[in-house]
Short mmCIF file of C-alpha atoms in Angstrom, two decimals:
data_model
loop_
_atom_site.label_atom_id
_atom_site.label_comp_id
_atom_site.label_asym_id
_atom_site.label_seq_id
_atom_site.Cartn_x
_atom_site.Cartn_y
_atom_site.Cartn_z
CA UNK A 1 0.00 0.00 0.00
CA UNK A 2 1.39 3.41 -0.96
CA UNK A 3 1.71 6.23 1.58
CA UNK A 4 -1.02 8.17 -0.23
CA UNK A 5 -3.44 5.26 0.21
CA UNK A 6 -2.44 4.83 3.85
CA UNK A 7 -3.02 8.55 4.46
CA UNK A 8 -6.70 8.05 3.70
CA UNK A 9 -7.02 5.58 6.57
CA UNK A 10 -5.07 7.73 9.04
CA UNK A 11 -6.56 10.85 10.67
CA UNK A 12 -3.17 12.53 10.17
CA UNK A 13 -2.62 13.52 6.53
CA UNK A 14 0.89 14.71 7.34
CA UNK A 15 3.22 12.57 9.46
CA UNK A 16 6.45 14.40 10.15
CA UNK A 17 9.59 12.95 11.68
CA UNK A 18 11.28 15.63 13.79
CA UNK A 19 15.07 15.74 13.63
CA UNK A 20 16.45 17.72 16.55
CA UNK A 21 19.88 18.77 15.33
CA UNK A 22 21.00 20.67 18.44
CA UNK A 23 22.58 17.43 19.63
CA UNK A 24 24.11 14.44 17.83
CA UNK A 25 23.33 15.72 14.32
CA UNK A 26 23.73 12.81 11.88
CA UNK A 27 26.06 13.02 8.91
CA UNK A 28 24.28 13.51 5.57
CA UNK A 29 25.48 10.04 4.53
CA UNK A 30 23.40 8.53 7.36
CA UNK A 31 20.34 10.59 6.48
CA UNK A 32 20.60 9.15 2.95
CA UNK A 33 20.23 5.70 4.53
CA UNK A 34 17.34 6.43 6.91
CA UNK A 35 15.12 8.67 4.75
CA UNK A 36 13.98 5.68 2.61
CA UNK A 37 13.11 3.85 5.85
CA UNK A 38 11.15 6.85 7.17
CA UNK A 39 9.16 6.88 3.92
CA UNK A 40 8.58 3.11 3.98
CA UNK A 41 7.31 3.34 7.57
CA UNK A 42 4.70 5.92 6.58
CA UNK A 43 6.32 9.32 7.13
CA UNK A 44 5.69 11.94 4.47
CA UNK A 45 7.47 14.91 6.02
CA UNK A 46 10.38 16.11 8.14
CA UNK A 47 10.55 18.86 10.74
CA UNK A 48 14.18 19.97 10.69
CA UNK A 49 15.20 21.83 13.84
CA UNK A 50 18.60 23.06 12.71
CA UNK A 51 19.60 25.31 15.61
CA UNK A 52 23.40 25.74 15.33
CA UNK A 53 23.74 23.19 12.49
CA UNK A 54 22.45 25.70 9.95
CA UNK A 55 25.20 27.44 7.89
CA UNK A 56 24.39 30.98 8.95
CA UNK A 57 26.39 33.62 7.08
CA UNK A 58 27.51 37.20 7.64
CA UNK A 59 26.92 38.66 11.10
CA UNK A 60 25.10 35.43 12.07
CA UNK A 61 28.08 33.22 11.27
CA UNK A 62 28.95 33.04 14.98
CA UNK A 63 25.83 30.88 15.52
CA UNK A 64 27.31 27.96 13.57
CA UNK A 65 28.44 24.83 15.38
CA UNK A 66 31.88 23.46 14.53
CA UNK A 67 30.43 20.77 12.26
CA UNK A 68 27.46 22.79 10.90
CA UNK A 69 26.09 21.55 7.60
CA UNK A 70 27.36 23.48 4.56
CA UNK A 71 24.88 25.02 2.07
CA UNK A 72 25.58 22.15 -0.41
CA UNK A 73 24.85 19.65 2.39
CA UNK A 74 21.53 21.37 3.18
CA UNK A 75 20.67 21.14 -0.53
CA UNK A 76 21.62 17.46 -0.50
CA UNK A 77 19.41 16.83 2.56
CA UNK A 78 16.49 18.53 0.78
CA UNK A 79 17.17 16.52 -2.38
CA UNK A 80 17.22 13.27 -0.40
CA UNK A 81 13.95 14.30 1.25
CA UNK A 82 12.32 15.02 -2.11
CA UNK A 83 13.47 11.71 -3.59
CA UNK A 84 11.90 9.94 -0.61
CA UNK A 85 8.66 11.98 -0.75
CA UNK A 86 9.35 13.71 2.57
CA UNK A 87 8.17 17.33 2.66
CA UNK A 88 10.58 19.47 4.69
CA UNK A 89 9.44 22.04 7.24
CA UNK A 90 12.37 24.01 8.72
CA UNK A 91 12.21 25.17 12.35
CA UNK A 92 13.74 28.45 13.52
CA UNK A 93 13.57 29.43 17.18
CA UNK A 94 12.28 32.99 17.51
CA UNK A 95 11.36 33.51 21.20
CA UNK A 96 12.18 30.76 23.71
CA UNK A 97 14.98 28.17 23.45
CA UNK A 98 17.28 30.84 22.06
CA UNK A 99 20.33 29.65 24.02
CA UNK A 100 22.36 28.86 20.91
CA UNK A 101 21.95 32.52 19.89
CA UNK A 102 21.89 34.44 23.15
CA UNK A 103 24.82 32.57 24.73
CA UNK A 104 27.12 34.63 22.51
CA UNK A 105 28.47 37.77 24.13
CA UNK A 106 27.76 39.83 21.01
CA UNK A 107 24.02 39.05 21.32
CA UNK A 108 23.63 38.75 25.09
CA UNK A 109 22.12 42.26 25.30
CA UNK A 110 18.99 40.86 23.60
CA UNK A 111 18.13 38.53 26.48
CA UNK A 112 14.83 39.04 28.29
CA UNK A 113 16.63 38.46 31.60
CA UNK A 114 20.30 39.41 31.52
CA UNK A 115 21.42 36.27 33.37
CA UNK A 116 19.58 33.70 31.24
CA UNK A 117 20.23 33.05 27.52
CA UNK A 118 16.99 31.19 26.77
CA UNK A 119 14.43 33.94 26.09
CA UNK A 120 14.58 36.84 23.61
CA UNK A 121 13.64 40.34 24.75
CA UNK A 122 10.48 41.12 22.72
CA UNK A 123 10.73 44.90 23.35
CA UNK A 124 13.92 45.46 21.36
CA UNK A 125 13.59 46.29 17.66
CA UNK A 126 16.95 44.55 17.24
CA UNK A 127 15.36 41.30 18.50
CA UNK A 128 12.90 41.17 15.62
CA UNK A 129 15.66 42.16 13.19
CA UNK A 130 17.79 39.27 14.47
CA UNK A 131 14.94 36.77 14.12
CA UNK A 132 14.13 38.18 10.69
CA UNK A 133 17.72 37.70 9.52
CA UNK A 134 17.73 34.09 10.74
CA UNK A 135 14.42 33.38 8.99
CA UNK A 136 15.64 34.99 5.74
CA UNK A 137 18.77 32.83 5.61
CA UNK A 138 16.85 29.64 6.39
CA UNK A 139 14.11 30.39 3.85
CA UNK A 140 16.70 31.20 1.19
CA UNK A 141 17.86 27.58 1.37
CA UNK A 142 14.26 26.28 1.63
CA UNK A 143 12.53 27.99 -1.31
CA UNK A 144 8.91 26.98 -1.69
CA UNK A 145 8.53 25.65 1.87
CA UNK A 146 4.79 25.49 2.58
CA UNK A 147 5.33 25.85 6.33
CA UNK A 148 7.96 27.37 8.61
CA UNK A 149 7.96 26.44 12.29
CA UNK A 150 8.90 29.47 14.40
CA UNK A 151 9.09 27.69 17.78
CA UNK A 152 7.73 30.00 20.53
CA UNK A 153 7.53 27.25 23.18
CA UNK A 154 8.70 27.40 26.80
CA UNK A 155 9.31 31.14 26.81
CA UNK A 156 10.65 31.03 30.36
CA UNK A 157 11.05 34.26 32.38
CA UNK A 158 8.89 36.22 29.93
CA UNK A 159 7.86 39.48 31.60
CA UNK A 160 10.71 39.33 34.12
CA UNK A 161 13.19 41.58 32.28
CA UNK A 162 13.49 45.27 33.15
CA UNK A 163 11.78 46.46 29.95
CA UNK A 164 8.95 43.98 30.46
CA UNK A 165 8.43 44.98 34.08
CA UNK A 166 8.01 48.61 33.03
CA UNK A 167 5.68 47.64 30.17
CA UNK A 168 3.54 45.44 32.44
CA UNK A 169 2.93 48.36 34.82
CA UNK A 170 0.86 50.07 32.12
CA UNK A 171 -2.88 49.49 32.12
CA UNK A 172 -4.22 46.46 30.18
CA UNK A 173 -0.74 45.05 29.60
CA UNK A 174 -0.32 41.37 30.51
CA UNK A 175 2.21 38.62 29.88
CA UNK A 176 -0.31 36.97 27.53
CA UNK A 177 -0.55 40.17 25.49
CA UNK A 178 3.24 40.49 25.42
CA UNK A 179 3.58 36.91 24.20
CA UNK A 180 0.90 37.29 21.53
CA UNK A 181 2.35 40.55 20.24
CA UNK A 182 5.76 38.97 19.63
CA UNK A 183 4.25 35.88 17.97
CA UNK A 184 2.17 38.20 15.78
CA UNK A 185 5.21 40.30 14.84
CA UNK A 186 7.21 37.20 13.85
CA UNK A 187 4.30 35.70 11.89
CA UNK A 188 3.66 38.98 10.06
CA UNK A 189 7.36 39.17 9.18
CA UNK A 190 7.22 35.66 7.69
CA UNK A 191 3.99 36.26 5.75
CA UNK A 192 5.08 39.66 4.41
CA UNK A 193 8.20 38.17 2.83
CA UNK A 194 6.95 34.63 2.13
CA UNK A 195 3.18 34.87 1.53
CA UNK A 196 2.91 31.21 0.50
CA UNK A 197 4.56 29.98 3.72
CA UNK A 198 2.42 29.36 6.78
CA UNK A 199 4.05 29.82 10.23
CA UNK A 200 3.65 27.02 12.79
CA UNK A 201 4.04 27.58 16.56
CA UNK A 202 4.18 25.22 19.53
CA UNK A 203 0.98 25.76 21.48
CA UNK A 204 2.06 25.71 25.14
CA UNK A 205 2.21 29.51 25.53
CA UNK A 206 -1.32 29.80 24.05
CA UNK A 207 -3.14 27.15 26.10
CA UNK A 208 -4.02 29.26 29.13
CA UNK A 209 -4.85 32.47 27.25
CA UNK A 210 -8.61 33.18 27.41
CA UNK A 211 -10.59 32.70 24.20
CA UNK A 212 -11.55 36.35 23.83
CA UNK A 213 -7.93 37.51 24.12
CA UNK A 214 -6.72 34.94 21.59
CA UNK A 215 -9.50 35.85 19.17
CA UNK A 216 -8.88 39.60 19.47
CA UNK A 217 -5.11 39.28 19.02
CA UNK A 218 -5.25 38.46 15.32
CA UNK A 219 -2.82 35.57 15.88
CA UNK A 220 -5.31 32.80 14.89
CA UNK A 221 -5.43 34.15 11.33
CA UNK A 222 -1.63 34.08 11.06
CA UNK A 223 -0.32 30.81 12.52
CA UNK A 224 -1.14 27.13 12.91
CA UNK A 225 -0.61 25.85 16.48
CA UNK A 226 1.11 22.52 17.11
CA UNK A 227 -0.48 20.92 20.20
CA UNK A 228 2.23 18.91 21.91
CA UNK A 229 2.03 16.35 24.67
CA UNK A 230 4.53 13.51 25.06
CA UNK A 231 2.96 11.77 28.05
CA UNK A 232 1.88 8.13 28.10
CA UNK A 233 -1.32 9.15 29.89
CA UNK A 234 -2.33 12.37 28.21
CA UNK A 235 -5.76 13.84 28.91
CA UNK A 236 -7.66 12.86 25.75
CA UNK A 237 -10.84 14.73 26.71
CA UNK A 238 -8.85 17.82 27.74
CA UNK A 239 -7.01 17.83 24.41
CA UNK A 240 -10.27 17.58 22.47
CA UNK A 241 -11.62 20.55 24.44
CA UNK A 242 -8.42 22.50 23.72
CA UNK A 243 -8.80 21.82 20.00
CA UNK A 244 -12.38 23.05 20.19
CA UNK A 245 -11.22 26.20 22.01
CA UNK A 246 -8.64 26.91 19.29
CA UNK A 247 -11.31 26.39 16.61
CA UNK A 248 -13.62 28.90 18.30
CA UNK A 249 -10.74 31.42 18.50
CA UNK A 250 -10.39 31.33 14.73
CA UNK A 251 -7.49 28.96 14.09
CA UNK A 252 -8.19 27.21 10.78
CA UNK A 253 -5.65 24.39 11.06
CA UNK A 254 -4.13 22.54 13.98
CA UNK A 255 -1.29 20.04 14.29
CA UNK A 256 -0.53 17.46 16.94
CA UNK A 257 2.91 16.53 18.28
CA UNK A 258 3.76 13.24 19.92
CA UNK A 259 7.23 11.86 20.65
CA UNK A 260 9.13 8.77 19.56
CA UNK A 261 12.20 9.46 21.71
CA UNK A 262 13.83 12.08 23.87
CA UNK A 263 10.89 12.86 26.15
CA UNK A 264 11.33 10.54 29.13
CA UNK A 265 14.54 11.77 30.78
CA UNK A 266 17.27 14.30 30.03
CA UNK A 267 19.98 11.63 30.18
CA UNK A 268 17.92 8.70 28.86
CA UNK A 269 20.12 6.39 26.73
CA UNK A 270 17.62 3.67 25.76
CA UNK A 271 14.16 4.39 24.36
CA UNK A 272 11.12 3.09 26.31
CA UNK A 273 9.06 2.07 23.28
CA UNK A 274 5.89 1.24 25.22
CA UNK A 275 5.69 4.79 26.62
CA UNK A 276 5.87 6.32 23.14
CA UNK A 277 3.47 3.80 21.64
CA UNK A 278 0.85 4.70 24.27
CA UNK A 279 1.44 8.41 23.63
CA UNK A 280 0.88 8.06 19.87
CA UNK A 281 -2.15 5.77 20.21
CA UNK A 282 -3.73 8.33 22.55
CA UNK A 283 -3.18 11.03 19.93
CA UNK A 284 -5.19 8.84 17.55
CA UNK A 285 -8.01 8.96 20.13
CA UNK A 286 -7.70 12.74 20.40
CA UNK A 287 -7.92 13.02 16.60
CA UNK A 288 -11.09 10.92 16.61
CA UNK A 289 -12.74 13.30 19.11
CA UNK A 290 -11.52 16.66 17.84
CA UNK A 291 -13.18 18.89 15.26
CA UNK A 292 -13.25 17.11 11.89
CA UNK A 293 -10.77 18.18 9.20
CA UNK A 294 -8.94 20.67 11.43
CA UNK A 295 -5.94 18.43 12.02
CA UNK A 296 -3.33 18.99 9.36
CA UNK A 297 -0.97 16.32 10.68
CA UNK A 298 1.22 15.07 13.50
CA UNK A 299 4.86 15.69 14.32
CA UNK A 300 6.65 12.73 15.89
CA UNK A 301 9.26 14.60 17.90
CA UNK A 302 12.64 13.01 18.56
CA UNK A 303 14.38 15.30 21.03
CA UNK A 304 18.15 15.02 21.20
CA UNK A 305 18.71 17.43 24.08
CA UNK A 306 16.19 19.00 26.44
CA UNK A 307 17.88 22.31 25.74
CA UNK A 308 21.11 23.61 24.23
CA UNK A 309 23.04 23.08 27.49
CA UNK A 310 21.74 19.68 28.60
CA UNK A 311 23.28 16.25 27.96
CA UNK A 312 22.42 14.04 25.01
CA UNK A 313 19.42 11.74 25.29
CA UNK A 314 18.75 8.73 23.04
CA UNK A 315 20.66 8.77 19.76
CA UNK A 316 18.61 8.61 16.54
CA UNK A 317 19.57 4.99 15.64
CA UNK A 318 18.57 3.91 19.16
CA UNK A 319 15.12 5.48 18.71
CA UNK A 320 14.36 4.03 15.26
CA UNK A 321 12.46 0.93 16.51
CA UNK A 322 10.26 3.27 18.56
CA UNK A 323 9.76 5.52 15.52
CA UNK A 324 8.78 2.48 13.45
CA UNK A 325 6.26 1.30 16.07
CA UNK A 326 4.75 4.79 16.41
CA UNK A 327 4.51 5.57 12.67
CA UNK A 328 2.98 2.21 11.82
CA UNK A 329 0.51 2.51 14.72
CA UNK A 330 -0.58 5.96 13.51
CA UNK A 331 -1.10 4.53 10.02
CA UNK A 332 -2.98 1.40 11.03
CA UNK A 333 -4.92 2.68 14.03
CA UNK A 334 -3.00 0.79 16.71
CA UNK A 335 -0.34 -1.83 17.34
CA UNK A 336 -1.96 -5.19 16.65
CA UNK A 337 0.05 -8.38 15.93
CA UNK A 338 0.00 -7.79 12.17
CA UNK A 339 1.42 -4.27 12.67
CA UNK A 340 4.11 -5.68 14.96
CA UNK A 341 5.04 -8.18 12.22
CA UNK A 342 5.28 -5.34 9.67
CA UNK A 343 7.58 -3.35 12.00
CA UNK A 344 9.81 -6.39 12.60
CA UNK A 345 10.02 -6.91 8.85
CA UNK A 346 10.98 -3.26 8.19
CA UNK A 347 13.66 -3.35 10.89
CA UNK A 348 14.99 -6.86 10.34
CA UNK A 349 14.36 -7.68 14.02
CA UNK A 350 13.04 -11.18 14.68
CA UNK A 351 11.22 -10.35 17.92
CA UNK A 352 10.79 -6.70 18.87
CA UNK A 353 10.27 -6.28 22.62
CA UNK A 354 8.35 -3.09 23.42
CA UNK A 355 7.93 -3.44 27.19
CA UNK A 356 11.64 -3.43 28.11
CA UNK A 357 15.07 -3.08 26.54
CA UNK A 358 15.82 -6.74 25.92
CA UNK A 359 15.66 -6.69 22.09
CA UNK A 360 19.42 -7.09 21.87
CA UNK A 361 19.43 -9.05 18.63
CA UNK A 362 20.86 -6.90 15.85
CA UNK A 363 18.34 -5.68 13.30
CA UNK A 364 19.26 -4.83 9.72
CA UNK A 365 18.13 -1.19 9.60
CA UNK A 366 20.70 1.61 9.21
CA UNK A 367 22.36 2.13 12.60
CA UNK A 368 21.12 -1.16 14.08
CA UNK A 369 24.72 -1.96 15.11
CA UNK A 370 24.69 1.20 17.24
CA UNK A 371 21.41 0.18 18.84
CA UNK A 372 22.77 -3.28 19.72
CA UNK A 373 26.03 -1.92 21.20
CA UNK A 374 24.38 0.98 23.06
CA UNK A 375 21.83 -1.44 24.52
CA UNK A 376 24.61 -3.75 25.71
CA UNK A 377 26.48 -0.83 27.28
CA UNK A 378 23.31 0.59 28.82
CA UNK A 379 22.22 -2.68 30.37
CA UNK A 380 25.53 -4.20 31.43
CA UNK A 381 28.54 -1.84 31.64
CA UNK A 382 27.86 -0.03 34.90
CA UNK A 383 26.29 -3.08 36.53
CA UNK A 384 29.28 -5.32 35.71
CA UNK A 385 31.73 -2.78 37.16
CA UNK A 386 29.50 -2.22 40.21
CA UNK A 387 29.37 -5.98 40.77
CA UNK A 388 33.15 -6.24 40.84
CA UNK A 389 33.81 -3.13 42.92
CA UNK A 390 30.91 -3.32 45.34
CA UNK A 391 29.90 -6.97 45.59
CA UNK A 392 33.01 -9.06 44.88
CA UNK A 393 34.04 -10.55 48.25
CA UNK A 394 37.77 -10.18 47.61
CA UNK A 395 37.46 -6.50 46.66
CA UNK A 396 35.04 -5.58 49.46
CA UNK A 397 36.86 -7.73 52.05
CA UNK A 398 40.53 -7.16 51.25
CA UNK A 399 40.75 -4.09 49.01
CA UNK A 400 38.17 -1.65 50.36
CA UNK A 401 38.45 2.13 49.96
CA UNK A 402 40.40 2.13 53.27
CA UNK A 403 42.96 -0.31 51.85
CA UNK A 404 43.09 1.43 48.48
CA UNK A 405 43.88 4.82 49.99
CA UNK A 406 46.68 3.29 52.08
CA UNK A 407 47.93 0.99 49.29
CA UNK A 408 47.51 -2.08 51.52
CA UNK A 409 46.84 -5.57 50.15
CA UNK A 410 47.61 -9.17 50.97
CA UNK A 411 49.70 -10.37 47.98
CA UNK A 412 47.48 -13.41 47.40
CA UNK A 413 44.48 -11.10 46.92
CA UNK A 414 46.13 -9.49 43.92
CA UNK A 415 45.86 -12.88 42.22
CA UNK A 416 42.16 -13.07 43.06
CA UNK A 417 41.24 -9.54 41.95
CA UNK A 418 43.59 -8.50 39.14
CA UNK A 419 42.81 -11.19 36.51
CA UNK A 420 39.05 -10.61 36.58
CA UNK A 421 39.48 -6.81 36.59
CA UNK A 422 41.83 -7.04 33.58
CA UNK A 423 39.47 -9.43 31.82
CA UNK A 424 36.48 -7.14 32.40
CA UNK A 425 38.41 -4.09 31.19
CA UNK A 426 39.64 -5.91 28.06
CA UNK A 427 36.14 -7.15 27.24
CA UNK A 428 34.59 -3.69 27.56
CA UNK A 429 37.47 -1.94 25.79
CA UNK A 430 36.98 -4.17 22.74
CA UNK A 431 33.23 -3.54 22.66
CA UNK A 432 33.69 0.21 23.15
CA UNK A 433 36.17 0.36 20.26
CA UNK A 434 33.56 -1.31 18.08
CA UNK A 435 30.90 1.14 19.27
CA UNK A 436 33.20 4.11 18.73
CA UNK A 437 33.83 3.04 15.12
CA UNK A 438 30.07 2.58 14.54
CA UNK A 439 29.32 6.02 16.03
CA UNK A 440 31.96 7.70 13.85
CA UNK A 441 30.22 6.36 10.75
CA UNK A 442 27.01 8.20 11.69
CA UNK A 443 28.06 11.18 13.83
CA UNK A 444 30.67 13.93 14.00
CA UNK A 445 33.65 13.56 16.39
CA UNK A 446 32.28 15.89 19.09
CA UNK A 447 29.11 13.78 19.40
CA UNK A 448 31.13 10.57 19.70
CA UNK A 449 33.37 12.14 22.33
CA UNK A 450 30.43 13.47 24.33
CA UNK A 451 28.40 10.25 24.26
CA UNK A 452 31.34 8.06 25.30
CA UNK A 453 32.41 10.50 28.01
CA UNK A 454 28.91 10.54 29.48
CA UNK A 455 27.96 6.89 29.12
CA UNK A 456 31.17 4.84 29.03
CA UNK A 457 34.18 6.59 30.53
CA UNK A 458 32.93 6.87 34.15
CA UNK A 459 32.67 3.07 34.47
CA UNK A 460 35.92 2.39 32.62
CA UNK A 461 37.73 4.94 34.80
CA UNK A 462 36.53 3.16 37.93
CA UNK A 463 37.95 -0.10 36.61
CA UNK A 464 41.22 1.53 35.59
CA UNK A 465 41.44 3.17 39.03
CA UNK A 466 41.07 -0.20 40.75
CA UNK A 467 43.83 -1.72 38.62
CA UNK A 468 46.12 1.27 39.21
CA UNK A 469 45.61 1.01 42.98
CA UNK A 470 46.27 -2.74 42.79
CA UNK A 471 49.55 -2.18 40.97
CA UNK A 472 50.67 0.44 43.48
CA UNK A 473 49.64 -1.64 46.49
CA UNK A 474 51.38 -4.73 45.15
CA UNK A 475 54.65 -2.99 44.27
CA UNK A 476 57.48 -3.71 46.73
CA UNK A 477 58.06 -0.96 49.30
CA UNK A 478 60.10 -0.58 52.47
CA UNK A 479 58.50 -2.47 55.36
CA UNK A 480 57.97 0.69 57.39
CA UNK A 481 55.85 2.20 54.68
CA UNK A 482 53.51 -0.79 54.72
CA UNK A 483 52.53 -0.39 58.36
CA UNK A 484 48.92 0.75 58.70
#
């Protein structure tokens, strides 16, 4: 069945895979491998959140990450998307989550609160000029984009800057009005220069604003809200009511946003598929209850960092089985046995386990080697080192922290402890070398370094520390120095 035929049976005409490039951005060569899989699984669009991976030029060049995509690479990504029938919607942050912009000293004066780089000051003319310049450069490389996502979620500390405090003291001025005025200014900027492009916004800053205020603001005629909720127990009735509220306010089109990874813990390394499956199935129930024909589509978000400064969460190859389960469930109305069989066939996994992380058998999808190795590390590395250091009777009984600090050990205990510590270190070092090589094929060096430093090195260092202390304790010393 073609995607177009499947779309007729799904309440979501558009099914976008979100690529969060502010952490672990994949090389273009890897995207060329996974885009055909995205298409086969039922995706027909991509939401590309470039952040610092976009090749900003001129006075914005300082926003680029070290390994930012080049303009030819962006064109190649768009070509690959077109070939695989994936419509691209770029995302440019324009209000909240501006850390990658406002962390720079040259732009720090545009912060809402001087101390925090996350929120843009909406009172400064220069703020809108900055956002406008970013949008212009992104749209130049995305000619003909039907939608542009302008962010506007989690605008923390809005109203707490000095200019905002003064503004809020004036009659009728509220934080809601301040928020709406900036969203309106950004949307008008987009529509004035790109009349065929519709701005999308995350909906969390709009939810609590009263209907009359939203209606009077003019914002509903300018943007399409993306209602996001990544919970496994979202309030289906509440979401249907929210959709109805937005309809009454004058919004013509709405989008939903679920998650397939990156929404269950800032340092999560393995994807809890069951959580995301439940989340996506509940969005199907919301779609069934909401106003007919208002839903334009659904974004399956795959967060890679909670914000610009947080650690990496699940890598894209690790989240692909979850993405497959969620996309196929959205297409077929749930996750019955026949859908499970389809997913296993797409991924080359003989028995996909969705309730825990035990599917350690290697699949055949692009990056499945990374999934297998990351799963092994996630389930066994720390626990194997903990077992040796904290539960082995020779280590706890004869080479405790007290002994290690004083370099004291009975010589026979070296023979009990050292071989198994060396064996454990050798085993993990071999596996980590294999994982490092697999990661380098998909990711840039800084991602590989960060992931290994966060998830592997702490345990290996503990093992190496034990062996170093053993060597020092076992080395011959003058008798006097060995007295406790």
